[in-house]
Coordinates of C-alpha atoms in Angstrom, one line a residue:
M1070 CA 30.1 18.0 -15.1
D1071 CA 28.6 14.8 -16.3
T1072 CA 24.9 15.7 -15.7
L1073 CA 23.9 11.8 -15.7
M1074 CA 26.5 11.4 -12.9
S1075 CA 25.1 14.2 -11.0
L1076 CA 21.5 12.6 -11.2
R1077 CA 23.1 9.4 -10.0
L1078 CA 24.9 11.2 -6.9
F1079 CA 21.9 13.1 -6.1
C1080 CA 19.7 10.2 -5.9
T1081 CA 22.2 8.1 -4.0
V1082 CA 22.7 11.0 -1.4
S1083 CA 19.0 11.1 -1.0
E1084 CA 18.6 7.3 -0.4
L1085 CA 21.7 6.9 2.0
T1086 CA 21.3 10.6 3.5
S1087 CA 25.0 11.0 3.6
F1088 CA 27.3 12.6 1.0
T1089 CA 30.3 10.4 2.5
A1090 CA 28.4 7.3 2.2
A1091 CA 27.3 8.3 -1.6
A1092 CA 30.7 9.1 -2.5
D1093 CA 32.0 5.8 -1.1
R1094 CA 29.5 4.0 -3.0
L1095 CA 30.1 5.7 -6.4
G1096 CA 33.9 5.7 -6.0
I1097 CA 34.4 9.4 -5.7
S1098 CA 35.4 11.8 -3.0
P1099 CA 32.9 13.5 -0.6
A1100 CA 33.8 17.0 -2.3
M1101 CA 33.2 16.0 -5.7
A1102 CA 30.0 14.5 -4.5
S1103 CA 28.9 17.8 -2.9
K1104 CA 30.0 19.7 -6.3
H1105 CA 27.7 17.3 -8.5
V1106 CA 24.6 18.3 -6.3
M1107 CA 25.4 21.8 -6.2
Q1108 CA 25.7 21.8 -10.0
L1109 CA 22.0 20.4 -10.2
E1110 CA 20.9 22.9 -7.7
N1111 CA 22.4 25.9 -9.5
R1112 CA 21.2 24.5 -12.9
L1113 CA 17.5 24.4 -11.4
G1114 CA 17.7 27.5 -9.3
T1115 CA 16.5 25.8 -6.2
R1116 CA 17.8 24.0 -3.2
L1117 CA 17.2 20.0 -3.4
L1118 CA 18.8 19.1 -0.1
N1119 CA 18.9 20.3 3.3
R1120 CA 22.3 19.9 4.7
T1121 CA 23.3 19.8 8.6
S1122 CA 26.4 18.9 10.4
R1123 CA 24.7 15.4 11.0
R1124 CA 22.4 14.5 8.5
V1125 CA 21.0 15.3 4.9
S1126 CA 17.3 15.5 3.8
L1127 CA 15.2 16.4 0.9
T1128 CA 13.6 19.6 0.6
E1129 CA 10.0 19.6 -0.9
T1130 CA 11.3 20.1 -4.4
G1131 CA 14.0 17.6 -3.8
W1132 CA 11.4 15.1 -3.3
L1133 CA 9.7 15.6 -6.4
Y1134 CA 13.0 15.7 -8.4
F1135 CA 14.3 12.6 -6.8
Y1136 CA 11.3 10.7 -7.6
Q1137 CA 11.3 11.5 -11.3
A1138 CA 15.3 11.2 -11.5
K1139 CA 15.0 7.8 -10.0
Q1140 CA 12.4 6.7 -12.3
L1141 CA 14.4 7.9 -15.4
L1142 CA 17.7 6.2 -14.0
E1143 CA 16.0 2.9 -13.5
G1144 CA 14.2 3.2 -17.0
L1145 CA 17.8 4.0 -18.6
D1146 CA 19.3 1.0 -16.9
E1147 CA 16.8 -1.3 -18.2
V1148 CA 17.1 0.3 -21.9
E1149 CA 20.8 -0.3 -21.6
A1150 CA 20.5 -3.8 -20.5
A1151 CA 18.0 -4.6 -23.1
I1152 CA 20.3 -3.3 -25.8
G1153 CA 23.2 -5.3 -24.3
N1154 CA 20.7 -8.3 -24.1
V1155 CA 21.0 -8.5 -20.2
T1156 CA 18.2 -8.7 -17.9
V1157 CA 18.2 -6.5 -14.9
A1158 CA 17.5 -7.9 -11.7
P1159 CA 15.0 -6.2 -9.6
R1160 CA 16.6 -4.1 -6.9
G1161 CA 16.6 -1.2 -4.5
I1162 CA 13.9 0.1 -2.1
L1163 CA 10.2 -0.3 -3.2
K1164 CA 8.4 2.4 -1.5
L1165 CA 4.8 0.8 -1.1
S1166 CA 1.4 2.3 0.5
A1167 CA -1.0 -0.4 1.4
P1168 CA -4.4 -0.6 3.4
V1169 CA -4.2 -1.2 7.1
W1170 CA -5.6 -4.6 6.7
A1171 CA -2.6 -5.7 4.7
A1172 CA -0.9 -6.2 8.2
S1173 CA -2.2 -9.8 8.0
I1174 CA -0.6 -13.3 7.8
G1175 CA -2.3 -13.8 4.3
F1176 CA -0.8 -10.5 2.9
V1177 CA 2.4 -10.8 4.7
S1178 CA 3.0 -14.6 3.4
R1179 CA 3.0 -13.1 -0.1
L1180 CA 5.5 -10.5 0.8
A1181 CA 7.5 -13.0 2.2
E1182 CA 7.5 -14.9 -1.1
Y1183 CA 8.0 -11.9 -3.3
N1184 CA 11.4 -11.4 -1.0
R1185 CA 12.4 -15.2 -1.8
R1186 CA 12.2 -14.5 -5.3
Y1187 CA 13.8 -11.1 -5.4
P1188 CA 16.0 -10.7 -2.4
D1189 CA 17.6 -7.5 -3.6
V1190 CA 14.4 -5.6 -3.2
C1191 CA 13.8 -3.8 0.2
L1192 CA 10.0 -3.2 0.8
D1193 CA 9.2 0.1 2.6
V1194 CA 5.5 -0.5 3.6
D1195 CA 3.5 2.3 4.9
L1196 CA 0.3 1.3 6.5
S1197 CA -0.9 4.5 7.7
G1198 CA -4.3 4.0 5.9
R1199 CA -3.9 7.6 4.7
M1200 CA -4.4 8.6 1.0
V1201 CA -0.6 9.3 0.3
N1202 CA 0.6 11.5 -2.6
L1203 CA 2.6 9.0 -4.8
V1204 CA 4.7 11.5 -6.6
D1205 CA 5.3 14.3 -4.0
E1206 CA 6.1 11.6 -1.1
G1207 CA 8.2 9.5 -3.3
F1208 CA 6.1 6.4 -3.3
D1209 CA 6.5 3.7 -6.3
L1210 CA 3.2 2.5 -5.9
A1211 CA 0.2 2.2 -3.7
L1212 CA -2.3 -0.9 -3.3
R1213 CA -5.8 0.9 -2.9
A1214 CA -9.1 -1.2 -2.3
T1215 CA -12.0 1.0 -3.8
S1216 CA -14.3 1.2 -6.9
P1217 CA -13.4 2.5 -10.1
D1218 CA -15.2 5.7 -10.0
R1219 CA -13.0 6.7 -6.8
L1220 CA -9.6 6.5 -8.5
D1221 CA -7.4 9.3 -9.4
L1222 CA -7.7 9.7 -13.2
G1223 CA -4.2 11.1 -13.0
L1224 CA -2.9 7.6 -12.1
V1225 CA -2.5 4.2 -13.5
A1226 CA -4.4 1.5 -11.8
R1227 CA -4.2 -2.2 -12.5
P1228 CA -6.8 -4.6 -10.8
L1229 CA -5.0 -7.0 -8.7
A1230 CA -8.3 -9.1 -6.8
D1231 CA -11.8 -8.5 -5.5
I1232 CA -11.6 -8.3 -1.7
E1233 CA -15.1 -9.6 0.0
F1234 CA -15.7 -8.0 3.5
H1235 CA -17.6 -10.6 5.6
L1236 CA -19.6 -9.9 8.5
M1237 CA -17.9 -11.0 12.0
A1238 CA -18.4 -10.6 15.7
S1239 CA -17.1 -12.2 18.9
P1240 CA -18.7 -15.0 20.8
E1241 CA -19.2 -12.8 23.7
Y1242 CA -21.1 -10.3 21.7
L1243 CA -23.4 -12.9 20.2
E1244 CA -24.4 -14.2 23.1
R1245 CA -25.1 -11.2 24.6
A1246 CA -27.1 -9.6 21.4
G1247 CA -28.1 -12.8 19.9
R1248 CA -26.8 -14.9 17.0
P1249 CA -28.7 -13.7 13.8
K1250 CA -30.1 -16.4 11.8
G1251 CA -31.1 -14.7 8.9
F1252 CA -30.8 -11.0 7.3
A1253 CA -33.9 -9.7 8.9
D1254 CA -32.2 -10.4 12.3
L1255 CA -29.4 -8.0 11.7
N1256 CA -31.6 -5.1 12.3
G1257 CA -30.8 -2.9 15.1
H1258 CA -27.6 -4.8 15.8
A1259 CA -24.3 -2.8 16.7
L1260 CA -21.9 -2.1 14.1
L1261 CA -18.2 -1.3 14.0
R1262 CA -18.5 0.8 10.6
F1263 CA -15.7 1.1 8.1
S1264 CA -15.9 4.7 7.1
G1265 CA -13.5 4.4 4.2
V1266 CA -16.3 3.4 1.9
D1267 CA -18.9 5.9 2.8
L1268 CA -21.4 3.4 4.3
S1269 CA -24.2 4.6 6.4
D1270 CA -26.5 2.6 9.0
I1271 CA -28.7 1.5 6.4
M1272 CA -26.7 -1.0 4.1
A1273 CA -27.5 -3.2 0.9
L1274 CA -25.9 -6.8 2.1
K1275 CA -25.1 -9.4 -0.8
G1276 CA -26.6 -12.8 -0.2
A1277 CA -26.5 -16.2 -2.0
I1278 CA -29.8 -15.3 -3.6
G1279 CA -30.0 -11.6 -3.7
Q1280 CA -29.6 -8.5 -2.0
Y1281 CA -30.9 -7.4 1.6
K1282 CA -31.6 -4.0 3.2
V1283 CA -30.4 -3.9 6.5
T1284 CA -30.6 -0.9 9.2
F1285 CA -27.5 -1.2 11.7
R1286 CA -26.8 0.9 14.9
T1287 CA -23.4 2.4 14.4
V1288 CA -21.4 2.4 17.6
M1289 CA -17.9 3.2 16.3
S1290 CA -16.8 4.3 12.9
S1291 CA -13.2 4.5 11.7
E1292 CA -11.1 4.4 8.4
N1293 CA -8.6 2.0 10.3
E1294 CA -9.7 -1.5 10.2
T1295 CA -7.4 -2.7 13.0
I1296 CA -9.1 -0.6 15.6
L1297 CA -12.5 -2.0 14.4
Q1298 CA -11.1 -5.5 14.7
L1299 CA -9.9 -4.8 18.1
A1300 CA -13.1 -3.3 19.3
A1301 CA -15.1 -6.5 17.6
L1302 CA -12.7 -8.8 19.8
R1303 CA -13.8 -6.8 22.8
G1304 CA -17.4 -7.4 21.9
M1305 CA -18.6 -3.9 20.9
G1306 CA -20.4 -5.3 17.8
L1307 CA -20.5 -6.5 14.3
V1308 CA -17.7 -5.6 11.7
F1309 CA -17.1 -6.3 8.2
L1310 CA -13.4 -7.3 7.4
P1311 CA -11.7 -9.6 4.8
K1312 CA -11.2 -13.2 5.9
W1313 CA -7.5 -12.9 5.2
M1314 CA -7.2 -10.2 8.1
T1315 CA -9.2 -12.3 10.4
K1316 CA -8.0 -15.8 9.7
Q1317 CA -6.1 -16.4 13.1
D1318 CA -8.8 -15.0 15.2
I1319 CA -11.7 -17.1 13.4
E1320 CA -9.5 -20.2 13.9
A1321 CA -8.8 -19.4 17.4
G1322 CA -12.5 -18.8 18.2
R1323 CA -12.0 -15.5 19.0
L1324 CA -14.2 -14.2 16.3
E1325 CA -17.0 -16.0 14.1
T1326 CA -18.4 -15.4 10.8
V1327 CA -22.0 -14.3 11.0
L1328 CA -24.4 -15.6 8.3
P1329 CA -21.4 -16.7 5.8
D1330 CA -23.2 -15.8 2.7
A1331 CA -23.3 -12.1 3.6
I1332 CA -21.1 -9.6 2.1
G1333 CA -21.0 -6.2 2.9
F1334 CA -19.1 -5.0 0.1
A1335 CA -16.5 -6.2 -2.3
P1336 CA -14.1 -3.3 -3.5
T1337 CA -11.4 -4.2 -6.0
L1338 CA -7.8 -4.1 -4.8
Y1339 CA -5.9 -2.0 -7.3
A1340 CA -1.9 -1.4 -7.7
V1341 CA -1.8 2.3 -8.5
Y1342 CA 1.2 4.0 -9.9
P1343 CA 2.0 7.4 -11.5
S1344 CA 3.1 6.4 -15.0
R1345 CA 3.6 3.4 -17.7
K1346 CA 6.8 5.2 -18.5
Y1347 CA 10.2 4.2 -16.9
L1348 CA 8.4 1.5 -14.8
S1349 CA 11.4 -0.1 -12.8
A1350 CA 12.0 -3.9 -12.7
K1351 CA 11.1 -4.0 -8.9
V1352 CA 7.7 -2.2 -9.5
R1353 CA 7.0 -4.2 -12.8
T1354 CA 7.6 -7.8 -10.9
F1355 CA 5.9 -6.8 -7.8
I1356 CA 2.6 -5.9 -9.7
D1357 CA 3.1 -8.9 -11.8
F1358 CA 3.5 -11.2 -8.9
M1359 CA 0.7 -9.9 -6.8
T1360 CA -1.6 -10.2 -9.9
T1361 CA -0.8 -13.9 -9.8
S1362 CA -0.6 -14.5 -6.0
L1363 CA -3.7 -12.7 -5.0
Q1364 CA -5.9 -14.6 -7.2
G1365 CA -8.8 -16.5 -5.1
L1366 CA -8.1 -14.1 -2.1
E1367 CA -10.9 -13.6 0.2

């Protein structure tokens, strides 16, 4: 059998989770589709798909093979198109992992603009906040806000923008605990701490004319920015968050910026992906678009 056809069939079955649907899309019979996948499994000496009467799912090995095969086929399509002087339009499912705070108007508006430009790309966005394994879990890329020394050396990382985390609180909390007028007034204030950057109660805050050491009193810590934002809205304490995540709450008066010059940390937002080889049109255009659209983001 045609190995290339077998690869395309396997990837299509994996995406549609159905031999019948995959066979219809590629114009062959379901029986032939099954033979193509069986040929791959026999050649590799391992099972790629779990089959039941109702659905098809990838095995652990199948996920790894699917990811690599998908990248290979997309790269091959682009090479053939380039030889034929034809531009390959971005298409297919773009599986993306992003920080929890990406669930905000500021970020989603950029996703909407990307969708308007490339309507054939379906965005599958994971906001679980966990550090996903791009290859094993079949992700095309991840957006990670971190420092360069914490990046995985086995991955390609392209910087997109610096994200400043500003100090905020609800009016209720500030009325109860007092409104800080300077950095020294922050000492002893309740803090909703983002544990994803390994901060302690003692923090070096960046101000307009230098750094200031402040000792907070942590009342809650989490790697999930959303729960910290909700806790701040309920008056539990101060919180460091990016402005694009809190824009609506600030405009509605539910949150206030405390000491506008105070910046807790400013990690770089990176687009992280496994390899520069076989970079598909959907991944390349998404990274290029975000590099431009995120400039000046707060």
